[in-house]
């Protein structure tokens, strides 16, 4: 058997012996009464950034949507297949969650590919027309434009970090195009948050809409 799978099976055994044993009641309650999370997190698919691990949450605490670069698309009624919007609808309308956290991170591959693709445009490099990633990342193009406008001379790595921050703000805007999101915000039933996880330091910064900049999580709330 492949070593990677063996590692998972070993982990599963440990989960059964320790985690499941210790949290038996949690699983029992969740089975009997269903899930009632109060927080929806939109995180990246990146293997290094698991919102439940970073926030030490247990099963039932977080309703999590993961996609490339933790992007929220705008509200669109075009008969397409909208996985992220479907999960968002379930969280907001069915589970009636109270907070949405868009959970970004540094060194995001999706954001870096957006920045590289756009900086290559105009040169003889071929844009990946048929890439699902390139198409998906078009949603964050306003973030790239804003980052480039603010700091046109930054190297790719730094520009990507800035673009990642603007992408969170872009997703906050897109979130509010969903009628049931904006209605719940207006009636005080839902709050939006944008968090950015820094991989090398393991710290989180929060976007303050009032001050229009990112500040340490511990100092914000
Ligand atoms: Zn990412």
Coordinates of C-alpha atoms and ligand atoms in Angstrom, one line a residue:
X1 CA 0.0 0.0 0.0
X2 CA 1.2 3.5 -0.7
X3 CA 3.0 5.2 2.2
X4 CA 0.7 8.2 2.0
X5 CA -2.4 6.1 2.5
X6 CA -0.8 4.1 5.3
X7 CA -0.1 7.4 7.1
X8 CA -3.8 8.3 6.8
X9 CA -4.9 4.9 8.1
X10 CA -2.5 5.3 11.0
X11 CA -4.0 8.8 11.7
X12 CA -7.5 7.3 11.5
X13 CA -6.6 4.7 14.1
X14 CA -5.3 7.5 16.4
X15 CA -8.4 9.5 15.8
X16 CA -10.6 6.6 16.8
X17 CA -8.6 5.8 19.9
X18 CA -8.1 9.4 21.2
X19 CA -10.1 12.2 19.5
X20 CA -13.3 10.3 19.0
X21 CA -13.2 8.7 22.4
X22 CA -12.6 12.1 24.1
X23 CA -15.3 13.8 22.1
X24 CA -17.9 11.0 22.0
X25 CA -20.5 13.3 23.5
X26 CA -19.9 16.0 20.9
X27 CA -20.4 13.5 18.1
X28 CA -23.5 12.1 19.8
X29 CA -25.1 15.5 20.2
X30 CA -24.3 16.4 16.6
X31 CA -25.8 13.2 15.4
X32 CA -29.0 13.6 17.5
X33 CA -29.6 17.3 17.0
X34 CA -27.8 18.1 13.7
X35 CA -25.2 20.8 13.1
X36 CA -25.8 24.3 14.4
X37 CA -22.6 26.2 13.5
X38 CA -22.7 30.0 14.1
X39 CA -19.8 30.7 11.9
X40 CA -19.2 30.2 8.2
X41 CA -15.6 30.3 7.0
X42 CA -14.5 30.7 3.4
X43 CA -10.9 29.3 3.2
X44 CA -8.4 28.4 0.5
X45 CA -8.0 24.8 -0.6
X46 CA -4.3 25.2 0.4
X47 CA -3.2 22.2 2.5
X48 CA -1.3 24.4 4.9
X49 CA -4.2 26.6 6.0
X50 CA -6.9 24.7 7.8
X51 CA -9.2 27.2 9.6
X52 CA -10.4 24.6 12.2
X53 CA -6.8 23.8 13.2
X54 CA -5.8 27.4 13.3
X55 CA -8.7 28.3 15.6
X56 CA -8.8 25.1 17.6
X57 CA -12.4 24.4 16.7
X58 CA -14.2 21.1 17.1
X59 CA -16.7 19.3 14.8
X60 CA -19.9 21.3 14.5
X61 CA -18.3 24.7 15.2
X62 CA -17.5 25.8 11.6
X63 CA -19.3 25.5 8.4
X64 CA -16.5 25.6 5.9
X65 CA -16.3 26.4 2.2
X66 CA -12.9 25.9 0.6
X67 CA -12.0 26.9 -2.9
X68 CA -8.9 28.2 -4.8
X69 CA -7.9 31.5 -3.1
X70 CA -11.0 31.7 -0.8
X71 CA -12.9 33.7 -3.3
X72 CA -16.6 34.7 -3.1
X73 CA -18.0 35.3 -6.6
X74 CA -20.7 37.9 -7.1
X75 CA -24.4 36.9 -7.0
X76 CA -25.2 35.6 -10.5
X77 CA -28.5 34.1 -11.8
X78 CA -27.2 32.5 -15.0
X79 CA -28.3 28.9 -14.7
X80 CA -24.6 27.9 -14.1
X81 CA -23.3 25.5 -11.5
X82 CA -22.3 27.7 -8.5
X83 CA -20.7 25.5 -5.9
X84 CA -19.5 28.3 -3.6
X85 CA -22.7 30.2 -3.9
X86 CA -24.7 27.0 -3.1
X87 CA -22.7 26.4 0.1
X88 CA -23.1 30.1 1.0
X89 CA -26.8 29.9 0.6
X90 CA -27.0 26.8 2.7
X91 CA -25.0 28.4 5.5
X92 CA -26.9 31.7 5.5
X93 CA -30.5 30.7 4.7
X94 CA -30.7 27.2 6.2
X95 CA -28.2 27.1 9.0
X96 CA -28.7 30.8 9.8
X97 CA -25.1 31.4 10.6
X98 CA -24.3 34.7 12.3
X99 CA -20.8 35.4 11.1
X100 CA -19.0 34.9 7.7
X101 CA -15.2 34.9 7.9
X102 CA -13.3 35.1 4.6
X103 CA -10.0 33.4 5.6
X104 CA -7.1 34.3 3.3
X105 CA -3.5 33.5 3.7
X106 CA 0.0 34.6 2.5
X107 CA 1.8 32.7 -0.2
X108 CA -1.5 31.8 -1.9
X109 CA -0.9 29.9 -5.1
X110 CA -4.1 31.1 -6.7
X111 CA -3.2 34.8 -6.0
X112 CA 0.4 34.3 -7.2
X113 CA -0.9 32.7 -10.5
X114 CA -3.3 35.7 -11.0
X115 CA -0.4 38.2 -10.5
X116 CA 1.9 36.2 -12.8
X117 CA -0.7 35.8 -15.5
X118 CA -1.5 39.5 -15.5
X119 CA 2.1 40.6 -15.5
X120 CA 2.8 38.3 -18.4
X121 CA 0.0 39.6 -20.5
X122 CA 1.2 41.9 -23.2
X123 CA 4.4 39.9 -23.5
X124 CA 4.8 36.9 -25.8
X125 CA 3.9 34.5 -23.0
X126 CA 0.8 32.5 -23.7
X127 CA -2.1 33.0 -21.3
X128 CA -3.6 29.8 -20.1
X129 CA -7.0 30.2 -21.9
X130 CA -8.2 26.7 -21.0
X131 CA -7.2 26.7 -17.4
X132 CA -10.0 26.5 -14.8
X133 CA -7.8 28.3 -12.4
X134 CA -7.1 31.2 -14.6
X135 CA -10.9 31.6 -15.3
X136 CA -11.7 31.3 -11.6
X137 CA -9.1 33.8 -10.7
X138 CA -10.6 36.4 -13.1
X139 CA -13.0 37.0 -10.2
X140 CA -10.1 38.6 -8.3
X141 CA -8.9 40.8 -11.1
X142 CA -10.2 44.0 -9.4
X143 CA -7.9 43.1 -6.5
X144 CA -4.9 42.8 -8.8
X145 CA -5.7 46.2 -10.4
X146 CA -6.0 47.8 -7.0
X147 CA -2.7 46.3 -5.8
X148 CA -0.9 47.4 -9.0
X149 CA -2.4 50.9 -8.7
X150 CA -1.2 51.2 -5.1
X151 CA 2.3 49.8 -5.6
X152 CA 3.2 49.3 -9.3
X153 CA 6.9 48.6 -8.6
X154 CA 6.6 45.8 -6.1
X155 CA 8.3 42.5 -6.9
X156 CA 5.8 39.6 -7.7
X157 CA 6.0 38.1 -4.2
X158 CA 5.1 41.4 -2.4
X159 CA 2.6 42.4 -5.0
X160 CA 0.9 39.0 -4.5
X161 CA 0.7 39.6 -0.7
X162 CA -1.0 43.0 -1.4
X163 CA -3.2 41.5 -4.0
X164 CA -4.3 38.8 -1.5
X165 CA -5.4 41.5 0.9
X166 CA -7.3 43.4 -1.8
X167 CA -8.9 40.1 -2.8
X168 CA -10.4 39.7 0.7
X169 CA -11.9 43.2 0.3
X170 CA -13.2 42.3 -3.1
X171 CA -14.9 39.1 -1.7
X172 CA -16.5 41.2 1.1
X173 CA -18.0 43.4 -1.6
X174 CA -19.2 40.4 -3.7
X175 CA -20.7 38.8 -0.5
X176 CA -23.0 41.8 -0.2
X177 CA -24.4 41.3 -3.7
X178 CA -26.3 38.3 -2.5
X179 CA -29.7 39.6 -1.5
X180 CA -30.1 37.3 1.5
X181 CA -26.7 38.4 2.8
X182 CA -27.3 42.1 2.5
X183 CA -30.8 41.7 4.1
X184 CA -29.4 39.9 7.1
X185 CA -26.6 42.4 7.5
X186 CA -29.1 45.3 7.4
X187 CA -31.3 43.6 10.1
X188 CA -28.2 43.0 12.3
X189 CA -28.4 39.2 12.0
X190 CA -25.1 38.7 10.1
X191 CA -21.6 40.1 10.3
X192 CA -18.8 39.9 7.8
X193 CA -15.1 39.5 8.6
X194 CA -11.9 39.3 6.5
X195 CA -9.0 37.5 8.2
X196 CA -5.5 37.0 6.7
X197 CA -3.3 34.2 8.0
X198 CA 0.4 34.7 7.7
X199 CA 2.0 31.3 7.2
X200 CA 5.6 31.9 8.4
X201 CA 4.5 33.5 11.7
X202 CA 1.2 31.7 12.3
X203 CA -0.5 35.0 13.0
X204 CA -3.9 36.4 11.8
X205 CA -4.6 40.0 10.8
X206 CA -8.2 41.4 10.4
X207 CA -9.4 43.9 7.9
X208 CA -10.9 47.0 9.5
X209 CA -13.4 48.5 7.2
X210 CA -13.5 51.7 9.3
X211 CA -9.7 52.2 9.2
X212 CA -9.3 50.5 5.8
X213 CA -6.3 48.5 6.9
X214 CA -5.3 45.2 8.4
X215 CA -4.7 45.0 12.1
X216 CA -3.7 42.2 14.6
X217 CA -6.5 39.9 15.5
X218 CA -5.9 40.2 19.2
X219 CA -6.1 44.0 19.1
X220 CA -9.2 44.2 16.9
X221 CA -12.2 42.7 18.7
Ligands
LIG1 ZN1 -4.5 30.0 -1.2

